[in-house]
CSV table of C-alpha atoms in Angstrom, one decimal:
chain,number,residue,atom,x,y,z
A,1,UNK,CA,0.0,0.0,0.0
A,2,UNK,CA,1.3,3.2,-0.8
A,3,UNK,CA,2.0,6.4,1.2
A,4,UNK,CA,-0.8,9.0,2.0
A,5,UNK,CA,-0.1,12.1,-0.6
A,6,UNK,CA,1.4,14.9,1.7
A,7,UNK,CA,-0.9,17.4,0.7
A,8,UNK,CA,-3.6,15.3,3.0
A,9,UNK,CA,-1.7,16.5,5.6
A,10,UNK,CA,-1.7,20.3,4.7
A,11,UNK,CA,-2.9,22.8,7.1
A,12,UNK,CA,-4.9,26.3,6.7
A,13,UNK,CA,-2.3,27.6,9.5
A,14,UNK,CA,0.8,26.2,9.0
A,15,UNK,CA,2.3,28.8,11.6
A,16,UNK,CA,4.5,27.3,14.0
A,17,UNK,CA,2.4,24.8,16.4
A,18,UNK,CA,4.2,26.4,19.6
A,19,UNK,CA,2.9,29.4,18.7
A,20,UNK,CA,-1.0,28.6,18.5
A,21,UNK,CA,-0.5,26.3,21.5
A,22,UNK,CA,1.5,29.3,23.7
A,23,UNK,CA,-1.7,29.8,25.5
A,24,UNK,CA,-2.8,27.5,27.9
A,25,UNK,CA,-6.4,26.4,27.2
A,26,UNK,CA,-7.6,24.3,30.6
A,27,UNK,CA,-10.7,23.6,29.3
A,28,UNK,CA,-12.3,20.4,27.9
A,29,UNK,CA,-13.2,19.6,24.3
A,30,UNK,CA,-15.9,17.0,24.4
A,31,UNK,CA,-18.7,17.1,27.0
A,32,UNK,CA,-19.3,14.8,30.1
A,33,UNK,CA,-20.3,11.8,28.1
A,34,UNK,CA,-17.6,11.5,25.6
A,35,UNK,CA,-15.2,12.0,28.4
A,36,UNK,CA,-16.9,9.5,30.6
A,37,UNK,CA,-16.3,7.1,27.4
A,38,UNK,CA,-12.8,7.9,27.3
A,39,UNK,CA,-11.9,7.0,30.8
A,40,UNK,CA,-13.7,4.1,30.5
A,41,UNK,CA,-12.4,2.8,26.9
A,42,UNK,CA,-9.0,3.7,29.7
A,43,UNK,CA,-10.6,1.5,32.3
A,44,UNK,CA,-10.6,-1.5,30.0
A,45,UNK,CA,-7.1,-1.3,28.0
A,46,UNK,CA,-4.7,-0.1,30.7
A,47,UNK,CA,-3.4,-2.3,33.4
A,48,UNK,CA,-3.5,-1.1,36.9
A,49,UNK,CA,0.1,-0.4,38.4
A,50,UNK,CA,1.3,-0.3,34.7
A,51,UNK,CA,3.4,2.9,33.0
A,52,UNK,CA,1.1,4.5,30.9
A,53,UNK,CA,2.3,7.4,27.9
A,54,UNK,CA,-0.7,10.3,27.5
A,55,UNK,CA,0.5,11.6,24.1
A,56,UNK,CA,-0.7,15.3,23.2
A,57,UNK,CA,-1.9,15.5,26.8
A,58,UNK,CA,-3.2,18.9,28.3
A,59,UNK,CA,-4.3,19.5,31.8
A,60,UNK,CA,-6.4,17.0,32.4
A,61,UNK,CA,-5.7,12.4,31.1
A,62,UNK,CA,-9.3,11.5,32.0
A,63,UNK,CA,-7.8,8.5,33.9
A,64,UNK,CA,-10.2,6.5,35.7
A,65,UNK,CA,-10.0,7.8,39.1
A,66,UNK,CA,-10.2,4.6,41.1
A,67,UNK,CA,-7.4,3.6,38.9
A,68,UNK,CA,-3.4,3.7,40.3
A,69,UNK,CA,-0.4,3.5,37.9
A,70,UNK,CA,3.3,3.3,38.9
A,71,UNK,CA,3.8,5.4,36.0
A,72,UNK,CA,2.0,8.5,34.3
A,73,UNK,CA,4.2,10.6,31.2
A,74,UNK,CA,2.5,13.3,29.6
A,75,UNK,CA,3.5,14.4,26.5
A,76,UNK,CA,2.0,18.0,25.5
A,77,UNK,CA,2.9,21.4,23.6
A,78,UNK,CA,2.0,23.5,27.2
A,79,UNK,CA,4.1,23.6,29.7
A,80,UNK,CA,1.1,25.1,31.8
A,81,UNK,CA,-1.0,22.6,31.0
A,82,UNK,CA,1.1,20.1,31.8
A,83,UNK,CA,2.2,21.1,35.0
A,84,UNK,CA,-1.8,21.4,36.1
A,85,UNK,CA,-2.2,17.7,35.5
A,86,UNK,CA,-2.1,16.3,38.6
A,87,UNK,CA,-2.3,12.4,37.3
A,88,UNK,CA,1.4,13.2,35.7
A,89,UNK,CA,4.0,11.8,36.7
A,90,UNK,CA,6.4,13.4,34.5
A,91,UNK,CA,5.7,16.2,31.8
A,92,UNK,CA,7.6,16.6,28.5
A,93,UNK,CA,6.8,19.3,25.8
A,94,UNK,CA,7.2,17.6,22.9
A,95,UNK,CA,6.1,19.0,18.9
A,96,UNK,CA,5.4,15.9,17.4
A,97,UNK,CA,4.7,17.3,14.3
A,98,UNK,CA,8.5,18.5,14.6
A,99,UNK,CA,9.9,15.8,15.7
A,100,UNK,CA,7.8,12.3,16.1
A,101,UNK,CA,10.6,10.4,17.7
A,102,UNK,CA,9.8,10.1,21.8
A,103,UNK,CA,12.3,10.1,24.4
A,104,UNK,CA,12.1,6.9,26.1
A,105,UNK,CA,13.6,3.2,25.6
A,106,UNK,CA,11.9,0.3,23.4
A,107,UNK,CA,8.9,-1.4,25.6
A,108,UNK,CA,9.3,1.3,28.5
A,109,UNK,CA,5.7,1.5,28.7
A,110,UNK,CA,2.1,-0.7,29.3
A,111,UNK,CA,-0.5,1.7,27.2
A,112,UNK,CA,-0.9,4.9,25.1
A,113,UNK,CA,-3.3,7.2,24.5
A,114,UNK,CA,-4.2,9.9,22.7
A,115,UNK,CA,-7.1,11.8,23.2
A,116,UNK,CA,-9.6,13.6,20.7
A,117,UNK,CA,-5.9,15.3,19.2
A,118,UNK,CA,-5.0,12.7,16.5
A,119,UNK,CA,-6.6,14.8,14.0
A,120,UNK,CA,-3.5,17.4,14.3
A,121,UNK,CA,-1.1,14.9,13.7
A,122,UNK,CA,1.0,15.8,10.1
A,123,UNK,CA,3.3,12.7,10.4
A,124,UNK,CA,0.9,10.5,12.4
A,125,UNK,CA,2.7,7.1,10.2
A,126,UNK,CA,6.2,8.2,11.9
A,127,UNK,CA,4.8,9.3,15.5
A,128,UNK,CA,2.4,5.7,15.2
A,129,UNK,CA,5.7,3.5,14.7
A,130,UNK,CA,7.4,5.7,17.6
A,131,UNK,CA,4.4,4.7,19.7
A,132,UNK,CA,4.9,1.0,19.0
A,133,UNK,CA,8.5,0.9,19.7
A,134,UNK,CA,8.5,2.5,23.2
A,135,UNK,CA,5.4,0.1,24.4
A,136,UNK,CA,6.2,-3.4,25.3
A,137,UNK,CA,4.9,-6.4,22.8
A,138,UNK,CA,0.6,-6.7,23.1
A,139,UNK,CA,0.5,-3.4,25.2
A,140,UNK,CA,-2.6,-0.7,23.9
A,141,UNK,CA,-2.7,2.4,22.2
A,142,UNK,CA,-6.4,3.7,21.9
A,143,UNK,CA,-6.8,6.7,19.7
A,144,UNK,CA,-9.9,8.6,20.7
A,145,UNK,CA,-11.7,10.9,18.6
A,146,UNK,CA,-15.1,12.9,18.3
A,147,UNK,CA,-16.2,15.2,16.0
A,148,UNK,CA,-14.3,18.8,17.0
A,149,UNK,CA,-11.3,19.8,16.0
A,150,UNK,CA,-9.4,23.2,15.8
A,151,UNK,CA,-10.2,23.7,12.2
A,152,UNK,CA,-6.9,25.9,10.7
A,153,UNK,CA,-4.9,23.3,12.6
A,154,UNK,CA,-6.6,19.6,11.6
A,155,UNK,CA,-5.1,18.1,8.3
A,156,UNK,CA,-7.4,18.3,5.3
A,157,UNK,CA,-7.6,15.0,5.2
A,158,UNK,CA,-9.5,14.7,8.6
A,159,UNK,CA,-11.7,17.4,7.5
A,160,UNK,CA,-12.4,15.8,4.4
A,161,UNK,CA,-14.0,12.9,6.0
A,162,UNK,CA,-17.0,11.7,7.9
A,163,UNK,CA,-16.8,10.0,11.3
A,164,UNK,CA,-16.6,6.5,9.7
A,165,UNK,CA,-14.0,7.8,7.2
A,166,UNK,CA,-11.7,8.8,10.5
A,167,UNK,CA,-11.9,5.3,11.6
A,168,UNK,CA,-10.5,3.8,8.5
A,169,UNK,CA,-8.0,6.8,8.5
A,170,UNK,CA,-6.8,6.1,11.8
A,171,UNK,CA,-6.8,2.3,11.2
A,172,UNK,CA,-4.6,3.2,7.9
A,173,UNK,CA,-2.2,5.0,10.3
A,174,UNK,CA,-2.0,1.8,12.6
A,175,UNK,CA,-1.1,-0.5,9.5
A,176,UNK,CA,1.0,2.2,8.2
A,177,UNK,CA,3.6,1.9,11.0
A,178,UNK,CA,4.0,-1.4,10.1
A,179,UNK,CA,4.3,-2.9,14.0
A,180,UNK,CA,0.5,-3.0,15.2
A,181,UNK,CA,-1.8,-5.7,16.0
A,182,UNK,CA,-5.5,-6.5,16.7
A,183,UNK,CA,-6.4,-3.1,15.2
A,184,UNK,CA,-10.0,-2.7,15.9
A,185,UNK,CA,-12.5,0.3,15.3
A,186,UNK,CA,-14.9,0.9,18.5
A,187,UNK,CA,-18.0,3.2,18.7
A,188,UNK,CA,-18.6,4.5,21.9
A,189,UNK,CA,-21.1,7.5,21.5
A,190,UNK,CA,-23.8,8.0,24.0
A,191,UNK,CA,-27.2,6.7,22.8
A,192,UNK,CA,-28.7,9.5,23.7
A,193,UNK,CA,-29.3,12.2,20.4
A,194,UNK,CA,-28.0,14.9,21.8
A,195,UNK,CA,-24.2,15.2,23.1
A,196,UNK,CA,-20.5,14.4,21.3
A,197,UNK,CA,-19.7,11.5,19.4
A,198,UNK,CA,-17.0,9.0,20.7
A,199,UNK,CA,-14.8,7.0,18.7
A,200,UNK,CA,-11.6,5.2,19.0
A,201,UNK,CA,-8.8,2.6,17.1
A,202,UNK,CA,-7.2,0.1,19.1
A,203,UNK,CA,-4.4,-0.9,18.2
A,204,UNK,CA,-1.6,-3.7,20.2
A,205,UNK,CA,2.3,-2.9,19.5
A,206,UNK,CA,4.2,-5.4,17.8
A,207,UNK,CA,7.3,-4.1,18.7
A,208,UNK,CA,9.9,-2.1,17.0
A,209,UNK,CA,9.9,-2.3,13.0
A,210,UNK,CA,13.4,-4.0,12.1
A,211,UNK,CA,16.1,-2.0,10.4
């Protein structure tokens, strides 16, 4: 399978990401019961006790409460952010749009998430196979999404596309990186009409890709 065309991941402001993130925004951006859905899809995939990687994090991981880990790295473009998310254990700010490698050791960690952000990624192949190497073999990386984004900043691709069409995008990304397993689609939206959309790819690491 080929490589996405680069222009999919073309941006209306293609600024410098530090300077749209300088300001902290400690707010949320999906409503009580997409976030309820994320801490649970959480709930399921992460291991208690286990080191766990929030990737594009912000002030808040939506960690189920209840829930202890040994282990909690955020890795965010706001420092202020960051350093008002008290489930972190450590805080790194990080442009992964710069630069998708990540700062840690192969199979250093037991999950991965990235929450309703995935949308902003413009190398999201490279930054997916960086995932998979730094979590150990079978370990989780849920990719949650809704339907908001930050429009000037989301590829064209995203915007181009329906809810079902990120799935398969996202999914694409997963096979992509070339060391996932078990990639499944889930659809966690509230029943009820009214309220945000939840969705999210699962995918298990396989590992680093050999040289």
């Amino acid at each position: 399978m080929g490589d996405l065309p680069a222009n999919y991941f073309q941006r209306y402001d293609e600024a410098q990401d530090e300077r749209f993130y300088e300001q902290p925004r400690l707010v949320t951006h999906i409503d009580e019961g997409a976030i309820a859905a994320v801490t649970q899809l959480y709930r399921e995939f992460f291991p208690p006790d286990g080191a766990i990687l929030d990737l594009m994090s912000s002030w808040v991981s939506h960690l189920p409460p209840e829930v202890t880990y040994r282990r909690v790295v955020g890795v965010g473009m706001n420092a202020v952010e960051l350093a008002a998310n008290e489930r972190l254990h450590e805080r790194i700010v990080l442009n992964l749009n710069r630069t998708p490698s990540l700062p840690f050791g192969d199979g250093e960690f037991d999950g991965a998430g990235i929450c309703v952000s995935v949308q902003y990624l413009t190398q999201p192949v490279a930054a997916f196979r960086e995932i998979g190497r730094v979590l150990r073999p079978a370990a989780p990386l849920v990719v949650s999404f809704s339907n908001r984004c930050f429009p000037t900043k989301a590829v064209a691709v995203w915007q181009a596309l329906d809810d079902h069409g990120h799935g398969q995008l996202v999914q694409r990304y997963f096979r992509d990186a070339g060391n996932w397993t078990d990639i499944q689609f889930l659809d966690r939206s509230s029943r009820r009409r009214s309220g945000d959309p939840l969705f999210a790819v699962v995918g298990r690491s396989a590992g680093p890709v050999s040289p």
